[in-house]
């Protein structure tokens, strides 16, 4: 396992250092996150090289645990900061950098002191070493909780941006981040419980860690080289514009909407819906607001206050209602035709129709036919 981990982490680091720069050379934020992830992979590789060449696990469980902790804390911190850097578009907070550094210094100092005292190799001092490493593991877990909270908080903002911009659910673009947070938290929080466990438990823990790190690396690469990062950035820019308008930084708009304004927006939206404009595939909230000839922030506010929903949820519900109407009027229509006329891709149509109605499209059509008979 150790040799496999060395080869795998080395290849992952090489991909981040040599191959990925060609795809993100013009993006400062992606480059910074790439470098942080590369440092994590290099540290991961170095940790396993020490374990393998010195055969620490066979010689001393305590020494192996000590090396693991000294390396895994900065690995975890760099990966978390790399993700936060992506989410915040390069705007990392000083406290987020400091927490990782302080945790690592704490670990080095605690372990260093106990190693110095452990020269006598007495049973009492050996116990001290174990308790020191458990204490350091707990500190690592607390550090990861701090980063997990920050990542999830930013993730919620990004999901809101996507929901207020695109015409259908784009949450899948960010699902890997939730899994990443869970993986990193699991590795850190289980460390105090497993560092002195039997070999079979450590093997499972080590395998999970390797698979988890590979998953994070793979998803990071895919997120960067596909259009996912651009789509998220576009949605965030829209959310930023909405915030600016709502805060009154634009002197041409007001910060509050009266009942009269709300009614005006409702009438405007109804006219837009009557034209069937919501059935155009790929429409975004700024495009819809432009067609309605109202400010973007007013449409967003109206949806939240009057409809209690987001743009993507609202459009999706309208399209499914249209699909149900078409099924009733034209039961001979194929799923492809229904999806096309409702502005939804065929694969997504199956998923969202069942989510909204609790039934697959074909089952819904058959049920309608039975009711008529």
Short mmCIF file of C-alpha atoms in Angstrom, two decimals:
data_model
loop_
_atom_site.label_atom_id
_atom_site.label_comp_id
_atom_site.label_asym_id
_atom_site.label_seq_id
_atom_site.Cartn_x
_atom_site.Cartn_y
_atom_site.Cartn_z
CA UNK A 1 0.00 0.00 0.00
CA UNK A 2 2.81 2.43 0.86
CA UNK A 3 4.58 1.93 -2.48
CA UNK A 4 1.30 2.33 -4.36
CA UNK A 5 0.61 5.53 -2.43
CA UNK A 6 4.06 6.91 -3.33
CA UNK A 7 3.57 6.28 -7.05
CA UNK A 8 -0.01 7.57 -7.06
CA UNK A 9 0.72 10.76 -5.13
CA UNK A 10 3.80 11.45 -7.27
CA UNK A 11 1.73 11.14 -10.45
CA UNK A 12 -0.98 13.40 -9.03
CA UNK A 13 1.58 16.03 -8.06
CA UNK A 14 3.21 15.87 -11.52
CA UNK A 15 -0.17 16.39 -13.19
CA UNK A 16 -0.81 19.49 -11.08
CA UNK A 17 2.70 20.87 -11.61
CA UNK A 18 3.33 20.13 -15.29
CA UNK A 19 0.09 19.41 -17.14
CA UNK A 20 -2.62 21.53 -15.53
CA UNK A 21 -0.85 24.93 -15.91
CA UNK A 22 -1.49 24.79 -19.66
CA UNK A 23 -5.24 24.87 -18.99
CA UNK A 24 -5.31 27.53 -16.27
CA UNK A 25 -2.35 29.75 -17.17
CA UNK A 26 -4.53 32.86 -17.51
CA UNK A 27 -6.52 32.40 -14.32
CA UNK A 28 -4.73 33.64 -11.20
CA UNK A 29 -7.21 32.04 -8.79
CA UNK A 30 -7.09 28.60 -10.38
CA UNK A 31 -3.29 28.75 -10.52
CA UNK A 32 -3.06 29.59 -6.82
CA UNK A 33 -5.39 26.74 -5.89
CA UNK A 34 -3.46 24.42 -8.19
CA UNK A 35 -0.21 25.22 -6.38
CA UNK A 36 -1.80 24.57 -2.98
CA UNK A 37 -3.13 21.22 -4.14
CA UNK A 38 0.28 20.36 -5.64
CA UNK A 39 1.98 21.07 -2.29
CA UNK A 40 -0.52 18.73 -0.62
CA UNK A 41 0.27 15.94 -3.08
CA UNK A 42 4.03 16.42 -2.65
CA UNK A 43 3.73 16.29 1.15
CA UNK A 44 1.56 13.20 0.86
CA UNK A 45 4.21 11.58 -1.32
CA UNK A 46 7.04 12.59 1.06
CA UNK A 47 5.18 11.17 4.03
CA UNK A 48 4.79 7.77 2.41
CA UNK A 49 8.41 7.78 1.19
CA UNK A 50 9.57 8.16 4.80
CA UNK A 51 7.22 5.44 5.96
CA UNK A 52 8.38 3.09 3.19
CA UNK A 53 12.14 3.71 3.26
CA UNK A 54 12.50 3.73 7.06
CA UNK A 55 9.92 0.97 7.59
CA UNK A 56 8.55 2.94 10.54
CA UNK A 57 5.37 0.97 11.01
CA UNK A 58 7.32 -2.26 11.52
CA UNK A 59 9.86 -0.66 13.86
CA UNK A 60 7.57 1.52 15.95
CA UNK A 61 3.90 2.35 15.74
CA UNK A 62 4.56 5.51 17.72
CA UNK A 63 7.15 6.80 15.26
CA UNK A 64 4.89 6.04 12.31
CA UNK A 65 2.02 7.94 13.91
CA UNK A 66 4.31 10.87 14.68
CA UNK A 67 5.41 11.15 11.03
CA UNK A 68 1.81 10.84 9.84
CA UNK A 69 0.63 13.69 12.06
CA UNK A 70 3.52 16.01 11.17
CA UNK A 71 2.67 15.59 7.48
CA UNK A 72 -1.09 15.19 7.43
CA UNK A 73 -1.82 18.48 9.21
CA UNK A 74 -0.22 20.65 6.48
CA UNK A 75 -1.63 18.33 3.77
CA UNK A 76 -5.13 18.84 5.14
CA UNK A 77 -4.62 22.58 5.60
CA UNK A 78 -3.29 23.14 2.07
CA UNK A 79 -6.11 21.17 0.49
CA UNK A 80 -8.71 23.10 2.49
CA UNK A 81 -7.13 26.45 1.63
CA UNK A 82 -6.95 25.46 -2.04
CA UNK A 83 -10.69 24.78 -2.05
CA UNK A 84 -11.49 27.95 -0.11
CA UNK A 85 -9.37 29.92 -2.56
CA UNK A 86 -11.49 28.52 -5.41
CA UNK A 87 -14.73 29.35 -3.63
CA UNK A 88 -13.70 32.88 -2.64
CA UNK A 89 -12.04 33.74 -5.97
CA UNK A 90 -8.69 34.27 -4.25
CA UNK A 91 -9.94 36.18 -1.21
CA UNK A 92 -8.58 34.08 1.64
CA UNK A 93 -8.81 35.44 5.19
CA UNK A 94 -5.71 35.79 7.35
CA UNK A 95 -7.25 33.71 10.14
CA UNK A 96 -7.70 30.81 7.71
CA UNK A 97 -4.00 30.80 6.88
CA UNK A 98 -3.00 31.22 10.53
CA UNK A 99 -5.12 28.31 11.84
CA UNK A 100 -3.24 25.76 9.75
CA UNK A 101 0.18 27.18 10.68
CA UNK A 102 -0.64 27.36 14.40
CA UNK A 103 -2.01 23.80 14.43
CA UNK A 104 1.13 22.48 12.76
CA UNK A 105 3.46 24.39 15.13
CA UNK A 106 1.45 23.08 18.09
CA UNK A 107 1.87 19.52 16.77
CA UNK A 108 5.62 19.90 16.22
CA UNK A 109 6.16 21.44 19.66
CA UNK A 110 4.10 18.84 21.55
CA UNK A 111 5.67 15.89 19.76
CA UNK A 112 9.14 17.44 19.95
CA UNK A 113 8.93 17.94 23.71
CA UNK A 114 7.77 14.39 24.33
CA UNK A 115 10.46 12.95 22.02
CA UNK A 116 13.07 14.89 23.97
CA UNK A 117 11.72 13.56 27.26
CA UNK A 118 11.38 10.04 25.91
CA UNK A 119 15.11 9.29 25.85
CA UNK A 120 14.80 7.08 28.92
CA UNK A 121 12.23 4.92 27.06
CA UNK A 122 10.32 4.32 30.25
CA UNK A 123 6.78 3.00 30.15
CA UNK A 124 5.51 6.25 31.65
CA UNK A 125 7.13 8.37 28.95
CA UNK A 126 5.93 5.98 26.26
CA UNK A 127 2.40 6.56 27.52
CA UNK A 128 3.07 10.28 27.37
CA UNK A 129 3.99 9.94 23.71
CA UNK A 130 0.73 8.19 22.95
CA UNK A 131 -1.30 10.82 24.77
CA UNK A 132 0.66 13.59 23.02
CA UNK A 133 -0.15 12.11 19.62
CA UNK A 134 -3.81 11.70 20.52
CA UNK A 135 -3.85 15.36 21.64
CA UNK A 136 -2.28 16.43 18.36
CA UNK A 137 -4.81 14.32 16.46
CA UNK A 138 -7.63 16.10 18.28
CA UNK A 139 -6.09 19.46 17.34
CA UNK A 140 -6.01 18.30 13.71
CA UNK A 141 -9.69 17.37 13.96
CA UNK A 142 -10.59 20.80 15.36
CA UNK A 143 -8.62 22.47 12.58
CA UNK A 144 -10.52 20.47 9.99
CA UNK A 145 -13.86 21.35 11.59
CA UNK A 146 -12.91 25.02 11.26
CA UNK A 147 -12.07 24.61 7.57
CA UNK A 148 -15.15 22.44 6.92
CA UNK A 149 -17.41 25.15 8.34
CA UNK A 150 -15.77 27.82 6.17
CA UNK A 151 -15.99 25.67 3.03
CA UNK A 152 -19.64 24.73 3.60
CA UNK A 153 -20.57 28.35 4.30
CA UNK A 154 -19.08 29.44 0.97
CA UNK A 155 -20.62 26.44 -0.75
CA UNK A 156 -24.08 27.54 0.35
CA UNK A 157 -23.47 30.96 -1.17
CA UNK A 158 -22.29 29.40 -4.44
CA UNK A 159 -25.34 27.12 -4.63
CA UNK A 160 -27.58 30.15 -4.10
CA UNK A 161 -25.77 31.96 -6.93
CA UNK A 162 -26.35 29.02 -9.28
CA UNK A 163 -30.01 28.73 -8.32
CA UNK A 164 -30.60 32.44 -8.93
CA UNK A 165 -28.92 32.41 -12.33
CA UNK A 166 -29.51 29.25 -14.38
CA UNK A 167 -32.79 27.85 -15.64
CA UNK A 168 -32.31 24.44 -14.06
CA UNK A 169 -30.54 22.85 -11.13
CA UNK A 170 -26.76 23.15 -11.40
CA UNK A 171 -26.01 21.81 -7.95
CA UNK A 172 -24.14 18.90 -9.49
CA UNK A 173 -21.29 21.26 -10.36
CA UNK A 174 -20.54 21.63 -6.66
CA UNK A 175 -21.54 18.24 -5.26
CA UNK A 176 -17.92 17.13 -5.19
CA UNK A 177 -17.16 19.88 -2.69
CA UNK A 178 -19.63 18.45 -0.16
CA UNK A 179 -18.12 14.99 -0.56
CA UNK A 180 -14.65 16.50 -0.22
CA UNK A 181 -15.56 18.20 3.07
CA UNK A 182 -17.03 14.95 4.41
CA UNK A 183 -13.98 12.95 3.34
CA UNK A 184 -11.43 15.31 4.89
CA UNK A 185 -13.43 15.65 8.10
CA UNK A 186 -13.77 11.86 8.40
CA UNK A 187 -10.02 11.33 7.96
CA UNK A 188 -9.20 13.96 10.58
CA UNK A 189 -11.89 13.13 13.15
CA UNK A 190 -11.25 9.39 13.11
CA UNK A 191 -7.49 9.78 13.58
CA UNK A 192 -7.58 9.95 17.43
CA UNK A 193 -9.67 6.77 17.53
CA UNK A 194 -7.67 4.73 15.05
CA UNK A 195 -3.98 5.65 15.37
CA UNK A 196 -3.32 2.78 17.78
CA UNK A 197 -5.92 0.38 16.38
CA UNK A 198 -5.21 -3.13 15.03
CA UNK A 199 -3.55 -3.42 11.63
CA UNK A 200 -6.77 -4.34 9.82
CA UNK A 201 -8.45 -1.13 11.05
CA UNK A 202 -5.44 0.95 10.03
CA UNK A 203 -5.45 -0.72 6.61
CA UNK A 204 -9.09 0.28 6.10
CA UNK A 205 -8.39 3.80 7.34
CA UNK A 206 -5.32 4.12 5.09
CA UNK A 207 -7.20 2.81 2.05
CA UNK A 208 -10.05 5.24 2.67
CA UNK A 209 -7.55 8.11 2.99
CA UNK A 210 -5.82 7.24 -0.28
CA UNK A 211 -9.09 6.84 -2.18
CA UNK A 212 -10.39 10.08 -0.65
CA UNK A 213 -7.34 12.10 -1.67
CA UNK A 214 -7.45 10.65 -5.17
CA UNK A 215 -11.15 11.58 -5.42
CA UNK A 216 -10.46 15.16 -4.31
CA UNK A 217 -7.59 15.47 -6.80
CA UNK A 218 -9.65 14.02 -9.66
CA UNK A 219 -12.66 16.27 -8.97
CA UNK A 220 -10.42 19.33 -8.66
CA UNK A 221 -8.83 18.57 -12.04
CA UNK A 222 -12.20 17.99 -13.70
CA UNK A 223 -13.67 21.16 -12.16
CA UNK A 224 -10.77 23.22 -13.47
CA UNK A 225 -10.46 21.85 -17.01
CA UNK A 226 -14.19 21.72 -17.77
CA UNK A 227 -16.58 24.65 -18.04
CA UNK A 228 -17.80 24.08 -14.46
CA UNK A 229 -15.60 26.74 -12.87
CA UNK A 230 -16.59 29.28 -15.53
CA UNK A 231 -20.29 28.59 -15.04
CA UNK A 232 -19.99 29.01 -11.28
CA UNK A 233 -17.99 32.21 -11.70
CA UNK A 234 -20.60 33.61 -14.09
CA UNK A 235 -23.36 32.91 -11.58
CA UNK A 236 -21.36 34.49 -8.75
CA UNK A 237 -20.77 37.64 -10.78
CA UNK A 238 -24.52 37.88 -11.26
CA UNK A 239 -25.10 37.45 -7.51
CA UNK A 240 -22.54 40.18 -6.83
CA UNK A 241 -24.37 42.52 -9.22
CA UNK A 242 -27.67 41.76 -7.50
CA UNK A 243 -26.14 42.57 -4.12
CA UNK A 244 -24.77 45.85 -5.42
CA UNK A 245 -28.17 46.90 -6.76
CA UNK A 246 -30.03 45.81 -3.63
CA UNK A 247 -27.57 47.67 -1.39
CA UNK A 248 -28.27 50.86 -3.30
CA UNK A 249 -24.76 51.24 -4.75
CA UNK A 250 -26.47 51.83 -8.08
CA UNK A 251 -28.14 55.26 -7.70
CA UNK A 252 -30.78 54.44 -10.32
CA UNK A 253 -32.49 51.78 -8.23
CA UNK A 254 -34.10 51.81 -4.82
CA UNK A 255 -33.18 49.57 -1.92
CA UNK A 256 -36.77 48.66 -1.04
CA UNK A 257 -39.69 47.52 -3.15
CA UNK A 258 -43.17 48.85 -2.46
CA UNK A 259 -46.37 46.85 -2.85
CA UNK A 260 -47.08 48.82 -6.00
CA UNK A 261 -43.71 47.78 -7.43
CA UNK A 262 -44.36 44.16 -6.52
CA UNK A 263 -47.70 44.24 -8.33
CA UNK A 264 -46.05 45.85 -11.36
CA UNK A 265 -43.46 43.10 -11.46
CA UNK A 266 -46.15 40.44 -11.17
CA UNK A 267 -48.02 41.85 -14.16
CA UNK A 268 -44.78 42.11 -16.11
CA UNK A 269 -43.87 38.52 -15.30
CA UNK A 270 -47.33 37.29 -16.31
CA UNK A 271 -47.03 38.98 -19.71
CA UNK A 272 -43.61 37.39 -20.16
CA UNK A 273 -45.00 33.96 -19.29
CA UNK A 274 -47.90 34.35 -21.72
CA UNK A 275 -45.38 34.76 -24.52
CA UNK A 276 -43.86 31.41 -23.58
CA UNK A 277 -40.42 32.94 -23.13
CA UNK A 278 -39.71 30.66 -20.17
CA UNK A 279 -39.65 27.68 -22.55
CA UNK A 280 -36.45 28.80 -24.26
CA UNK A 281 -33.63 26.42 -23.33
CA UNK A 282 -30.64 27.88 -21.53
CA UNK A 283 -32.28 31.13 -20.44
CA UNK A 284 -30.66 32.87 -17.45
CA UNK A 285 -32.14 35.27 -14.92
CA UNK A 286 -30.37 38.36 -16.39
CA UNK A 287 -31.74 37.50 -19.84
CA UNK A 288 -35.23 37.01 -18.41
CA UNK A 289 -35.05 40.34 -16.54
CA UNK A 290 -33.87 42.09 -19.71
CA UNK A 291 -36.77 40.64 -21.71
CA UNK A 292 -39.18 41.75 -18.97
CA UNK A 293 -37.50 45.21 -18.94
CA UNK A 294 -37.07 45.22 -15.18
CA UNK A 295 -33.86 45.33 -13.05
CA UNK A 296 -32.36 41.95 -12.20
CA UNK A 297 -32.53 42.55 -8.47
CA UNK A 298 -36.28 43.25 -8.69
CA UNK A 299 -36.96 39.93 -10.38
CA UNK A 300 -34.80 38.11 -7.81
CA UNK A 301 -36.49 39.89 -4.90
CA UNK A 302 -39.97 39.22 -6.30
CA UNK A 303 -39.22 35.52 -6.63
CA UNK A 304 -37.97 35.31 -3.04
CA UNK A 305 -40.77 37.38 -1.49
CA UNK A 306 -43.79 36.53 -3.64
CA UNK A 307 -42.97 33.02 -4.88
CA UNK A 308 -40.62 31.91 -2.07
CA UNK A 309 -38.30 30.25 -4.54
CA UNK A 310 -35.24 30.71 -6.73
CA UNK A 311 -35.12 31.40 -10.46
CA UNK A 312 -34.13 27.85 -11.43
CA UNK A 313 -36.78 26.26 -9.18
CA UNK A 314 -39.44 28.64 -10.50
CA UNK A 315 -38.63 28.05 -14.18
CA UNK A 316 -38.44 24.28 -13.67
CA UNK A 317 -41.85 24.17 -12.00
CA UNK A 318 -43.40 26.20 -14.83
CA UNK A 319 -41.86 23.93 -17.45
CA UNK A 320 -43.12 20.78 -15.76
CA UNK A 321 -46.62 22.25 -15.60
CA UNK A 322 -46.34 22.98 -19.31
CA UNK A 323 -45.19 19.41 -19.95
CA UNK A 324 -48.19 18.04 -18.05
CA UNK A 325 -50.46 20.24 -20.13
CA UNK A 326 -48.87 19.02 -23.37
CA UNK A 327 -49.22 15.41 -22.24
CA UNK A 328 -52.92 15.97 -21.63
CA UNK A 329 -53.52 17.69 -24.97
CA UNK A 330 -51.15 15.56 -27.06
CA UNK A 331 -50.69 12.11 -25.48
CA UNK A 332 -49.05 10.92 -28.69
CA UNK A 333 -46.05 13.22 -28.17
CA UNK A 334 -42.78 11.45 -27.54
CA UNK A 335 -40.59 12.29 -24.54
CA UNK A 336 -38.06 13.92 -26.88
CA UNK A 337 -40.72 16.26 -28.27
CA UNK A 338 -42.05 17.10 -24.81
CA UNK A 339 -38.59 17.85 -23.46
CA UNK A 340 -37.69 19.97 -26.48
CA UNK A 341 -40.89 22.04 -26.33
CA UNK A 342 -40.38 22.66 -22.63
CA UNK A 343 -36.77 23.80 -23.00
CA UNK A 344 -35.33 20.86 -21.08
CA UNK A 345 -32.79 18.26 -22.17
CA UNK A 346 -34.16 14.72 -22.48
CA UNK A 347 -32.01 13.24 -19.70
CA UNK A 348 -32.79 16.07 -17.28
CA UNK A 349 -36.49 15.93 -18.20
CA UNK A 350 -36.81 12.37 -16.84
CA UNK A 351 -35.08 13.32 -13.59
CA UNK A 352 -36.88 16.58 -12.87
CA UNK A 353 -40.33 15.34 -13.95
CA UNK A 354 -40.17 12.44 -11.52
CA UNK A 355 -38.89 14.75 -8.80
CA UNK A 356 -41.78 17.18 -9.31
CA UNK A 357 -44.60 14.67 -9.83
CA UNK A 358 -43.35 11.51 -8.15
CA UNK A 359 -43.84 9.62 -11.41
CA UNK A 360 -41.81 8.92 -14.54
CA UNK A 361 -43.15 10.71 -17.68
CA UNK A 362 -44.39 7.49 -19.33
CA UNK A 363 -46.13 6.40 -16.11
CA UNK A 364 -47.83 9.80 -15.91
CA UNK A 365 -49.07 9.52 -19.51
CA UNK A 366 -50.38 5.98 -18.92
CA UNK A 367 -52.18 7.10 -15.77
CA UNK A 368 -53.86 9.93 -17.68
CA UNK A 369 -55.02 7.48 -20.35
CA UNK A 370 -56.45 5.15 -17.72
CA UNK A 371 -58.34 8.00 -16.04
CA UNK A 372 -59.88 9.00 -19.37
CA UNK A 373 -61.03 5.47 -20.02
#
